XYZ file of C-alpha atoms in Angstrom:
120
model
C 73.698 54.115 227.013
C 69.992 53.606 226.481
C 67.801 51.376 228.602
C 64.656 49.836 227.133
C 61.899 48.197 229.149
C 58.977 46.456 227.458
C 55.554 45.816 228.949
C 52.065 44.839 227.861
C 52.520 41.245 226.793
C 50.099 38.521 227.782
C 47.704 35.831 226.658
C 44.993 36.694 224.137
C 42.631 34.734 221.917
C 43.007 34.728 218.166
C 41.378 37.812 216.689
C 42.058 39.836 219.809
C 44.286 42.847 220.426
C 47.215 43.812 222.622
C 49.287 46.964 222.974
C 52.956 46.697 223.828
C 54.914 49.559 225.341
C 58.642 50.222 225.493
C 59.938 52.875 227.878
C 63.316 54.347 226.960
C 65.680 56.063 229.376
C 69.268 57.261 229.414
C 70.837 58.797 226.298
C 67.617 58.785 224.323
C 68.892 61.680 222.207
C 71.281 59.203 220.584
C 68.407 57.147 219.132
C 67.453 57.571 215.472
C 65.271 54.534 214.979
C 63.222 52.345 217.265
C 61.737 49.031 216.333
C 60.003 45.880 217.459
C 61.367 42.420 216.809
C 60.005 39.029 217.800
C 61.338 35.560 218.372
C 59.195 32.449 218.403
C 60.442 29.175 219.970
C 62.971 27.501 217.724
C 63.098 30.431 215.325
C 65.448 33.320 214.758
C 64.547 36.802 215.895
C 62.784 38.707 213.128
C 61.866 42.324 212.414
C 58.254 43.371 213.024
C 57.977 47.165 212.722
C 60.127 50.277 212.969
C 59.811 54.035 213.287
C 62.234 56.806 212.493
C 62.338 59.093 215.501
C 62.812 62.371 213.622
C 59.672 62.276 211.501
C 57.724 59.146 212.554
C 58.333 57.408 209.232
C 57.172 53.829 209.780
C 58.025 50.509 208.136
C 56.636 47.020 208.674
C 57.230 43.382 207.969
C 54.786 42.096 205.356
C 53.358 39.593 207.835
C 51.978 42.339 210.086
C 51.016 45.088 207.629
C 47.456 46.220 208.158
C 47.234 44.525 211.573
C 49.996 46.130 213.651
C 50.697 49.829 214.169
C 53.905 51.252 215.596
C 53.840 54.673 217.201
C 55.781 56.784 219.645
C 55.275 59.382 222.357
C 58.238 61.734 222.319
C 57.330 63.427 225.585
C 57.320 60.104 227.406
C 60.166 58.521 225.379
C 57.868 55.580 224.846
C 57.377 53.302 221.867
C 54.148 51.401 221.249
C 53.003 48.482 219.160
C 49.265 48.146 218.708
C 48.535 44.597 217.601
C 45.090 43.802 216.193
C 43.611 40.698 214.583
C 46.194 38.575 216.348
C 46.933 35.102 215.043
C 48.478 32.078 216.783
C 51.554 32.555 214.594
C 52.117 35.945 216.251
C 53.039 34.086 219.436
C 56.588 35.087 220.363
C 58.756 37.075 222.718
C 58.630 40.668 221.506
C 61.691 42.866 221.862
C 62.093 46.608 221.641
C 65.292 47.879 220.017
C 66.947 51.188 219.197
C 69.488 52.173 216.575
C 71.783 55.177 216.507
C 71.846 55.649 212.747
C 69.498 55.684 209.765
C 69.145 53.415 207.938
C 69.639 50.944 210.766
C 72.191 48.365 209.617
C 72.265 47.208 213.225
C 70.395 47.898 216.442
C 72.495 49.086 219.341
C 70.178 48.649 222.316
C 67.701 45.931 223.227
C 65.076 45.386 225.877
C 64.585 42.178 227.804
C 61.461 41.139 225.908
C 57.815 40.540 226.713
C 55.880 37.349 225.963
C 52.850 37.439 223.684
C 50.799 34.257 223.421
C 47.862 33.970 221.037
C 45.577 31.002 221.572
C 43.501 29.472 218.798
């Protein structure tokens, strides 16, 4: 089992920045991919950004390319999401997730989420 705990959410004005963190514990050696998803009120959860643990290959949703950066700290088993130039439409609960296999046809572990609110 892998446990994921997100932090770093909050309220920010449009154009501002936030950095989310996700601390992983447990059987972290079973993870191949980690990612961020988000879910806005009344909408389905959607993919934001992902990183392959073995070589830090990254991939992004088109809506965040050039504004968000996903990264990881192997020594701390921590995943980050640096979010710049935030827009009101980025408002959502952000979830950290981990998958055992590449490519990730499903994600096996999920965090509890952290709220990000961007005011206009």
